[in-house]
Coordinates of C-alpha atoms (C1' of nucleotides) in Angstrom, one line a residue:
Chain A
M140 CA 107.0 169.4 131.7
I141 CA 109.7 170.8 129.6
R142 CA 112.6 168.6 129.2
Y143 CA 114.2 170.2 125.9
D144 CA 113.9 173.8 124.3
D145 CA 112.6 173.0 120.5
T146 CA 114.3 176.1 119.5
N147 CA 117.6 174.9 120.1
D148 CA 119.9 172.2 118.6
T149 CA 122.1 172.3 121.2
S150 CA 119.4 171.1 123.9
I151 CA 117.6 168.8 121.7
L152 CA 121.1 167.2 121.5
Q153 CA 121.8 167.1 124.8
Y154 CA 118.5 165.9 125.9
A155 CA 118.4 163.4 123.0
K156 CA 121.6 162.0 124.2
K157 CA 120.3 160.4 127.2
L158 CA 118.7 158.2 124.6
E159 CA 121.9 156.3 124.7
G160 CA 121.7 152.4 126.6
K161 CA 117.7 152.7 126.9
S162 CA 115.5 149.9 125.2
F163 CA 112.4 151.0 123.1
S164 CA 110.3 149.7 126.2
E165 CA 112.2 151.6 128.5
V166 CA 111.6 154.9 126.5
V167 CA 108.0 153.9 126.5
K168 CA 107.9 153.3 130.2
E169 CA 110.1 156.5 131.7
S170 CA 107.5 158.6 129.5
N171 CA 104.8 159.1 131.9
K172 CA 102.5 159.3 128.9
Y173 CA 99.7 157.0 128.7
L174 CA 99.3 155.5 132.6
N175 CA 97.7 152.1 133.4
E176 CA 95.7 151.7 136.7
D177 CA 99.2 150.5 138.5
G178 CA 100.6 154.0 137.2
D179 CA 103.1 152.5 134.9
S180 CA 103.4 154.2 131.4
V181 CA 102.1 151.7 128.9
L182 CA 102.1 152.1 124.9
H183 CA 98.7 153.9 124.1
E184 CA 96.2 150.9 123.4
D185 CA 95.0 152.4 119.6
K186 CA 99.1 152.2 118.5
A187 CA 100.5 149.4 120.8
E188 CA 100.2 147.0 117.8
Y189 CA 101.7 149.5 115.5
Y190 CA 104.7 149.9 117.5
S191 CA 105.6 146.1 118.2
D192 CA 104.8 144.8 114.8
T193 CA 107.8 143.6 113.3
K194 CA 106.6 144.6 110.0
S195 CA 105.7 148.1 110.7
K196 CA 109.0 149.9 109.8
G197 CA 109.0 153.2 110.4
S198 CA 107.3 152.8 113.7
L199 CA 109.8 153.1 116.3
G200 CA 111.0 156.5 114.9
H201 CA 107.6 157.3 115.8
L202 CA 107.5 155.9 119.2
I203 CA 110.9 158.2 119.8
E204 CA 108.6 161.2 118.5
E205 CA 106.0 160.7 120.9
Y206 CA 106.9 159.5 123.8
Y207 CA 110.2 160.7 124.1
F208 CA 110.2 164.2 122.4
G209 CA 106.5 164.5 123.1
Y210 CA 105.1 165.4 120.0
D211 CA 102.7 164.3 117.1
I212 CA 103.7 162.1 114.2
N213 CA 103.9 164.0 111.5
S214 CA 104.1 162.6 107.6
N215 CA 104.2 166.0 106.0
Q216 CA 107.3 167.2 104.5
E217 CA 108.1 169.5 107.2
A218 CA 111.5 169.0 109.3
D219 CA 110.4 167.0 112.5
F220 CA 111.9 169.5 114.7
S221 CA 110.5 172.5 112.9
K222 CA 111.6 175.1 114.3
T223 CA 115.4 174.3 114.0
G224 CA 115.0 172.3 110.7
L225 CA 116.9 169.5 112.3
E226 CA 115.4 166.1 111.1
L227 CA 115.2 162.8 113.6
K228 CA 116.3 159.5 111.8
V229 CA 115.9 156.1 114.0
I230 CA 118.6 154.2 112.1
P231 CA 119.0 149.9 113.0
L232 CA 122.6 148.9 113.2
K233 CA 123.5 145.2 112.9
E234 CA 126.0 143.0 114.3
V235 CA 127.6 140.0 112.7
R236 CA 130.9 138.3 113.8
N237 CA 131.2 141.0 116.4
K238 CA 131.3 144.2 113.8
I239 CA 128.8 146.3 114.4
S240 CA 127.3 148.3 110.8
V241 CA 124.8 150.2 109.7
K242 CA 121.8 147.8 108.7
E243 CA 120.1 150.2 105.7
R244 CA 120.1 152.6 103.7
V245 CA 118.8 155.8 105.4
V246 CA 115.7 156.9 103.6
I247 CA 115.4 160.8 103.0
T248 CA 111.9 161.5 100.7
I249 CA 110.3 160.4 98.0
I250 CA 111.7 161.2 94.5
N251 CA 108.5 163.2 92.6
Y252 CA 109.8 162.3 89.0
D253 CA 107.7 165.0 88.0
T254 CA 108.9 168.1 90.0
I255 CA 112.0 167.0 90.3
I256 CA 113.2 168.3 86.7
D257 CA 112.5 171.6 87.5
E258 CA 113.5 171.7 91.0
P259 CA 116.9 173.0 91.4
F260 CA 118.8 170.7 94.5
E261 CA 118.9 174.2 96.5
N262 CA 115.4 174.6 96.6
S263 CA 114.5 171.1 96.9
H264 CA 113.1 169.2 99.7
V265 CA 115.7 166.8 100.3
V266 CA 118.6 168.8 100.6
G267 CA 116.5 170.6 104.1
K268 CA 116.2 166.9 105.0
L269 CA 119.7 165.6 105.3
S270 CA 121.6 168.6 106.1
S271 CA 120.7 168.8 109.5
I272 CA 120.0 165.2 110.8
L273 CA 119.6 163.9 114.8
M274 CA 120.9 160.3 114.0
V275 CA 119.6 157.8 116.6
F276 CA 121.3 154.7 116.3
Y277 CA 119.7 151.2 118.2
L278 CA 121.0 147.6 117.6
H279 CA 118.5 145.5 115.6
D280 CA 119.3 141.9 117.2
G281 CA 117.0 139.8 114.9
S282 CA 115.3 138.8 117.2
G283 CA 112.1 140.3 116.1
E284 CA 111.2 141.8 119.6
K285 CA 111.3 145.3 118.3
L286 CA 110.5 147.3 121.8
N287 CA 113.9 145.3 123.3
Y288 CA 116.1 146.6 120.9
R289 CA 118.7 149.0 122.8
I290 CA 119.7 152.4 121.6
K291 CA 123.3 152.6 121.0
N292 CA 124.3 156.2 120.2
V293 CA 122.8 159.4 119.4
Y294 CA 124.1 161.8 117.1
H295 CA 124.4 165.5 115.6
Y296 CA 125.1 164.9 111.4
T297 CA 125.5 167.9 109.8
V298 CA 126.8 167.5 106.2
P299 CA 130.0 168.6 105.4
Y300 CA 130.8 171.1 102.9
E301 CA 132.6 168.4 100.2
D302 CA 129.9 165.7 100.9
Y303 CA 127.4 168.9 100.6
L304 CA 129.0 169.1 96.8
I305 CA 129.2 165.2 96.0
I306 CA 125.5 165.3 97.3
K307 CA 124.5 167.8 95.0
R308 CA 125.8 166.5 92.1
D309 CA 124.2 163.3 93.0
Y310 CA 120.9 165.2 93.0
D311 CA 121.6 166.3 89.8
L312 CA 122.8 163.6 88.1
I313 CA 119.2 161.9 89.0
A314 CA 117.8 164.8 88.2
E315 CA 118.9 164.6 84.5
K316 CA 118.2 161.0 84.3
V317 CA 114.4 161.7 85.0
R318 CA 114.8 164.7 82.4
A319 CA 116.0 162.1 79.7
G320 CA 112.9 160.1 80.1
K321 CA 115.4 157.7 82.0
A322 CA 113.6 157.0 85.5
H323 CA 113.0 153.6 84.8
E324 CA 117.0 153.0 84.4
L325 CA 117.7 154.7 87.8
S326 CA 120.2 153.0 90.2
E327 CA 121.6 153.6 93.6
G328 CA 125.1 152.5 91.5
D329 CA 124.4 155.7 89.6
T330 CA 125.5 158.2 92.4
L331 CA 128.1 158.7 94.8
F332 CA 126.6 159.3 98.5
L333 CA 123.0 160.2 97.8
G334 CA 121.3 157.0 96.2
A335 CA 117.8 156.9 94.3
C336 CA 116.6 153.7 96.3
T337 CA 113.3 151.5 95.4
K338 CA 110.7 152.4 98.0
G339 CA 107.2 151.0 97.8
A340 CA 105.0 148.6 99.5
N341 CA 106.7 145.6 96.9
K342 CA 109.4 146.4 94.3
S343 CA 107.3 146.8 91.9
A344 CA 105.4 149.9 92.7
L345 CA 105.1 151.4 89.7
R346 CA 105.0 155.6 88.9
T347 CA 104.6 157.7 85.8
Q348 CA 107.5 159.6 84.6
P349 CA 107.7 162.6 82.4
N350 CA 109.2 162.5 79.1
N351 CA 108.8 158.8 78.8
D352 CA 105.7 156.7 78.8
V353 CA 107.3 153.9 79.9
L354 CA 106.7 153.5 83.9
A355 CA 109.2 153.7 86.4
M356 CA 109.5 151.9 89.9
Q357 CA 108.8 154.2 92.5
R358 CA 112.1 155.0 94.0
A359 CA 113.2 157.8 97.1
F360 CA 116.7 159.6 97.8
S361 CA 118.6 157.8 100.2
L362 CA 122.0 157.7 102.2
K363 CA 123.9 155.0 100.7
I364 CA 124.6 152.3 103.4
S365 CA 128.2 152.6 102.5
Y366 CA 128.0 156.4 103.2
M367 CA 125.9 155.6 107.0
N368 CA 128.6 153.0 107.7
Y369 CA 131.4 155.5 107.1
V370 CA 129.6 158.0 109.0
Y371 CA 129.1 155.5 111.9
S372 CA 132.4 154.4 112.3
N373 CA 134.2 157.6 111.4
Y374 CA 131.6 160.4 113.0
V375 CA 130.1 158.5 115.6
T376 CA 132.2 156.5 117.2
R377 CA 135.9 156.9 115.7
K378 CA 137.0 153.6 116.4
S379 CA 140.5 154.1 114.1
A380 CA 141.8 156.5 112.0
P381 CA 139.8 157.4 109.3
P382 CA 141.4 157.4 105.6
E383 CA 142.6 159.8 103.8
K384 CA 141.0 161.6 101.4
I385 CA 141.2 161.8 97.4
I386 CA 140.3 165.3 96.8
K387 CA 142.3 167.8 99.1
D388 CA 140.8 170.7 98.2
S389 CA 136.7 170.4 98.1
T390 CA 136.7 173.8 96.1
Q391 CA 137.5 171.6 93.4
L392 CA 134.0 169.9 93.3
L393 CA 132.5 173.2 92.6
E394 CA 134.2 173.1 88.8
K395 CA 134.0 169.2 88.1
S396 CA 132.5 165.7 89.6
F397 CA 134.5 163.6 91.6
E398 CA 135.1 161.1 88.8
E399 CA 136.0 163.6 86.7
I400 CA 138.9 164.6 88.8
V401 CA 139.4 161.3 89.7
L402 CA 140.1 160.3 86.3
E403 CA 142.0 163.4 85.4
M404 CA 144.5 162.3 87.7
L405 CA 144.8 159.3 86.6
V406 CA 145.1 160.6 82.5
D407 CA 148.5 162.0 83.3
Y408 CA 149.8 158.3 83.4
Y409 CA 148.4 156.8 80.6
G410 CA 151.1 155.2 78.6
K411 CA 153.8 154.6 81.5
S412 CA 155.1 151.6 82.2
K413 CA 154.4 149.7 85.9
S414 CA 158.5 150.1 86.3
E415 CA 158.2 153.7 85.2
L416 CA 155.0 154.5 87.4
L417 CA 157.1 152.7 90.7
D418 CA 159.8 155.3 89.5
M419 CA 157.5 158.2 89.3
L420 CA 155.9 157.4 92.6
G421 CA 159.2 156.7 94.3
L422 CA 158.2 153.1 95.2
S423 CA 160.4 149.9 95.3
Y424 CA 160.0 146.8 96.4
E425 CA 162.6 143.8 97.2
K426 CA 159.6 141.5 96.2
E427 CA 156.7 143.2 94.6
P428 CA 153.3 142.7 95.9
K429 CA 150.4 140.8 93.9
N430 CA 148.1 143.9 94.1
I431 CA 151.3 145.9 92.8
L432 CA 148.6 147.7 90.2
T433 CA 146.3 148.4 92.9
I434 CA 149.0 150.2 95.2
I435 CA 150.0 152.1 92.2
I436 CA 146.8 153.3 91.1
Y437 CA 145.8 154.5 95.5
R438 CA 149.5 156.2 95.3
I439 CA 148.7 158.3 91.9
L440 CA 145.7 159.3 93.8
G441 CA 147.6 160.6 96.3
V442 CA 146.2 157.9 99.0
K443 CA 149.3 156.5 101.0
T444 CA 147.0 153.1 102.0
N445 CA 144.3 151.4 99.8
L446 CA 141.5 153.0 101.1
A447 CA 139.9 156.5 100.5
E448 CA 137.0 158.0 102.2
E449 CA 135.5 158.9 99.0
F450 CA 135.5 155.4 97.8
A451 CA 134.5 154.2 101.2
K452 CA 131.5 156.6 101.3
A453 CA 130.3 155.5 97.8
N454 CA 131.3 151.9 97.6
I455 CA 133.6 152.6 95.3
D456 CA 136.0 149.3 94.4
V457 CA 138.9 150.0 92.5
K458 CA 139.3 146.5 90.2
T459 CA 142.6 146.1 87.7
I460 CA 142.3 144.4 84.5
R461 CA 145.0 143.1 82.4
L462 CA 145.2 142.6 78.7
N463 CA 147.5 140.3 77.0
D464 CA 149.2 140.8 73.7
K465 CA 146.0 140.0 71.9
N466 CA 144.0 142.5 73.7
K467 CA 142.0 140.1 75.9
I468 CA 141.7 139.4 79.2
N469 CA 143.2 136.5 80.9
E470 CA 140.8 136.0 83.6
H471 CA 137.5 136.4 85.0
M472 CA 136.6 138.6 87.7
S473 CA 135.5 137.3 91.2
F474 CA 133.5 138.2 93.9
P475 CA 133.1 137.1 97.6
T476 CA 131.7 133.6 98.3
F477 CA 128.1 132.5 98.9
K478 CA 126.8 130.4 101.3
F479 CA 124.7 127.6 99.9
T480 CA 122.3 127.7 103.2
E481 CA 121.6 131.3 102.9
I482 CA 121.0 131.6 99.0
V483 CA 118.2 129.3 99.4
N484 CA 116.3 131.2 101.8
Q485 CA 116.6 134.9 100.0
D486 CA 114.9 136.4 97.0
W487 CA 116.6 137.9 94.0
T488 CA 116.1 141.1 95.9
E489 CA 117.6 140.6 99.0
S490 CA 120.8 138.4 98.3
D491 CA 124.4 139.6 98.3
L492 CA 125.0 139.3 94.8
H493 CA 122.4 141.7 93.9
N494 CA 123.2 144.2 96.7
I495 CA 126.8 144.1 95.5
F496 CA 125.9 145.0 91.6
N497 CA 122.8 147.4 92.7
E498 CA 125.1 149.8 95.0
K499 CA 128.6 149.2 94.4
K500 CA 130.3 151.3 91.4
F501 CA 133.8 150.3 90.2
L502 CA 136.5 152.0 89.0
F503 CA 138.2 149.8 86.4
V504 CA 141.7 150.5 85.5
V505 CA 143.2 148.7 82.4
F506 CA 146.8 147.5 81.8
E507 CA 148.0 146.4 78.8
I508 CA 151.1 144.1 78.1
G509 CA 153.5 145.6 75.8
S510 CA 156.0 143.7 73.4
D511 CA 158.8 144.1 76.3
N512 CA 156.7 142.3 78.8
E513 CA 155.5 145.0 80.7
Y514 CA 152.2 146.2 81.7
R515 CA 151.4 149.5 80.8
L516 CA 148.4 151.8 82.0
K517 CA 146.4 152.1 79.5
K518 CA 142.8 153.7 80.5
A519 CA 140.5 153.9 83.3
L520 CA 136.4 154.1 84.1
F521 CA 134.1 154.1 86.1
W522 CA 131.1 151.7 85.8
N523 CA 128.0 150.5 87.4
M524 CA 125.8 147.3 86.5
P525 CA 122.5 148.9 84.2
M526 CA 119.3 147.8 85.6
D527 CA 118.4 145.4 82.6
T528 CA 122.0 143.7 83.3
L529 CA 121.2 143.2 86.6
N530 CA 118.0 142.4 86.6
G531 CA 118.3 139.9 83.6
P532 CA 121.5 137.6 82.6
V533 CA 123.0 138.4 86.6
Q534 CA 119.3 137.5 88.1
D535 CA 119.2 134.4 85.9
T536 CA 122.8 133.2 87.1
W537 CA 122.0 133.6 90.2
Q538 CA 118.3 132.2 90.0
A539 CA 120.0 128.9 88.2
A540 CA 122.4 128.4 91.1
K541 CA 119.4 128.6 93.8
T542 CA 117.7 126.2 92.2
V543 CA 120.9 124.0 92.0
V544 CA 121.6 124.0 95.6
E545 CA 117.6 123.7 96.0
N546 CA 117.4 120.4 93.9
G547 CA 120.7 119.2 95.1
L548 CA 124.2 119.2 93.0
V549 CA 124.5 116.8 90.1
L550 CA 128.1 115.6 90.1
K551 CA 129.7 114.4 86.7
N552 CA 133.1 112.2 86.3
H553 CA 135.2 113.0 83.5
G554 CA 138.6 111.0 83.8
S555 CA 140.3 112.6 86.7
R556 CA 137.7 115.4 86.9
T557 CA 134.4 116.4 88.3
T558 CA 132.0 118.9 87.0
N559 CA 128.9 120.3 89.0
N560 CA 126.0 122.1 87.2
F561 CA 126.1 125.4 88.4
P562 CA 125.6 127.8 85.8
S563 CA 129.2 127.9 84.4
A564 CA 131.3 130.2 82.1
S565 CA 129.3 129.3 79.2
Y566 CA 125.6 129.9 81.0
N567 CA 125.2 133.5 79.4
R568 CA 128.7 134.8 79.3
I569 CA 127.7 138.0 81.7
C570 CA 127.7 135.9 85.1
H571 CA 128.6 132.5 86.0
V572 CA 129.4 130.6 88.9
R573 CA 132.9 128.9 90.0
P574 CA 134.7 127.5 92.7
H575 CA 136.5 130.1 95.3
A576 CA 138.4 128.3 98.1
Q577 CA 141.5 128.0 99.3
N578 CA 141.9 124.2 98.0
K579 CA 138.6 121.7 97.1
D580 CA 138.6 121.0 100.9
D581 CA 137.5 124.3 101.8
V582 CA 134.1 124.2 101.9
Y583 CA 130.4 125.5 103.0
P584 CA 127.4 123.3 104.3
M585 CA 124.4 122.5 101.6
P586 CA 121.5 122.5 103.2
D587 CA 121.2 118.4 102.7
G588 CA 124.1 118.0 105.8
T589 CA 126.6 117.5 103.0
F590 CA 129.7 119.7 101.9
Y591 CA 130.9 121.2 98.7
T592 CA 133.9 123.5 97.7
K593 CA 132.9 127.6 98.3
Q594 CA 131.5 128.6 95.2
S595 CA 131.0 132.6 94.3
F596 CA 129.9 134.5 91.1
W597 CA 132.3 135.6 88.7
L598 CA 131.6 138.3 85.7
D599 CA 132.8 136.9 82.4
K600 CA 136.1 138.5 81.2
S601 CA 134.0 138.9 77.6
Y602 CA 131.5 141.3 79.3
I603 CA 134.2 143.1 81.3
L604 CA 135.9 143.9 77.9
K605 CA 132.6 145.0 76.2
I606 CA 132.5 147.4 79.3
I607 CA 136.1 148.9 78.9
N608 CA 135.7 149.2 75.3
G609 CA 132.3 151.1 75.7
C610 CA 130.2 148.1 74.0
D611 CA 128.0 146.9 76.6
K612 CA 125.0 149.4 76.4
Chain B
dG165 C1' 142.6 128.1 73.3
dC166 C1' 138.9 127.6 76.0
dA167 C1' 136.1 126.0 80.0
dT168 C1' 136.4 124.5 84.3
dG169 C1' 138.0 123.3 88.6
dA170 C1' 142.0 124.2 91.9
dT171 C1' 144.6 127.0 94.4
dC172 C1' 147.9 131.2 95.9
dA173 C1' 148.9 135.7 98.2
dT174 C1' 147.4 138.9 101.4
dG175 C1' 145.7 141.4 105.0
dC176 C1' 142.8 141.3 108.9
Chain C
dG270 C1' 142.0 131.5 110.0
dC271 C1' 139.2 133.4 106.8
dA272 C1' 137.5 136.7 103.4
dT273 C1' 139.0 138.3 99.2
dG274 C1' 141.5 139.6 95.0
dA275 C1' 143.8 137.4 91.7
dT276 C1' 146.0 133.5 89.5
dC277 C1' 147.3 128.8 88.1
dA278 C1' 146.5 123.7 86.2
dT279 C1' 144.5 120.5 83.1
dG280 C1' 141.7 118.0 79.7
dC281 C1' 139.0 118.6 75.7

DNA sequence: GCATGATCATGC
DNA sequence: GCATGATCATGC
């Protein structure tokens, strides 16, 4: 029985749309594929375990291929719907505090370090596999009962032209890094939409690389979680008005990288004071908001809110940094609080802190105070954390914090003040733990049932200073 | 002046 | 009410 025309994307999508609302066990049941003696469809006995085992991650995709679209599972590099070049991706969503977001990056294909150095993007497997994707989103409810997970949305994604141009540059950057013998230094934060994510049975799956004897972690091209979240919330479900783009004319991306364009937009304003900038931008406030410098940056970039489409897709955060009259930074840089009860159950690579610095890129914008006591725009730069810092000092701090929570806090009284034994600012001058709360009664529970003031990880101001002075490597 | 603890301001 | 970015306050 032919249920769709496999030479026609519209027909495939129309048929696929009927998946919405079904659980995976319903898909099997309605497939009429393997019937038991009662005439019900069941999982083929050879594969029942594979499809229901929590550990076999790709299996829900295979289940859809086999039971819904009725073709054999292929692991070759051809497109799933080979006649139209359409790729199928079955993508988990998660729900946290009533908010649904994409659970994982979407892996496209393994990076072959040996061939990428000679293979232009246009001829690569990756461009073929991400240009046209049938995205099947299901809600991963965390129960582990995979077959009960329910499909929420089906969407035919085709890569927008401006995204294609950015993804091509991402590919070129990854290829260039491999060509330079730096495959072992690849990081997801290097690129904007197309990331080089680790891929393997364990995180230490190593491969050889050309132009360097150092082994590199196996990695795959993937659409970043931030990119997928943008796709989901703005293209698939369209819940709210999308943020504005910074790049209004996408042909600019033919000449320059996104980062170059952004930095050039800011260069014109270097040396200008806060009040001059407010004037130039036509802004005035009765009472200046605390994030005035961030507002200024977004307005320079031509965006009316403190959100930009490209920053959302690429997981870029704007951080303003103030230099005092001695050219030092006054404050360390804070990041979100962590939960004591979560950190004790997490491994480093799945921790929030690892995910932040592994995936995020920062636009650091430096303001310097002048003799007139006014801040002036000094410079701006993009930065993401190098792998050896992430898996060195930052991991050390995280591990030390985890150990403190595991073993129980040790508090000491010094007169009116009480100190704890979390890794403090003097720990390694890169990353430390400090309170981050409304006040000291704003607490999270400890594993032992006691409560302690919310804490977060901070980057040391002396480390930030090295970064903005270009001396962090 | 730094280290560390404590808190503010804004937006959702 | 809370998450998040940012800054203040005190003791040594």
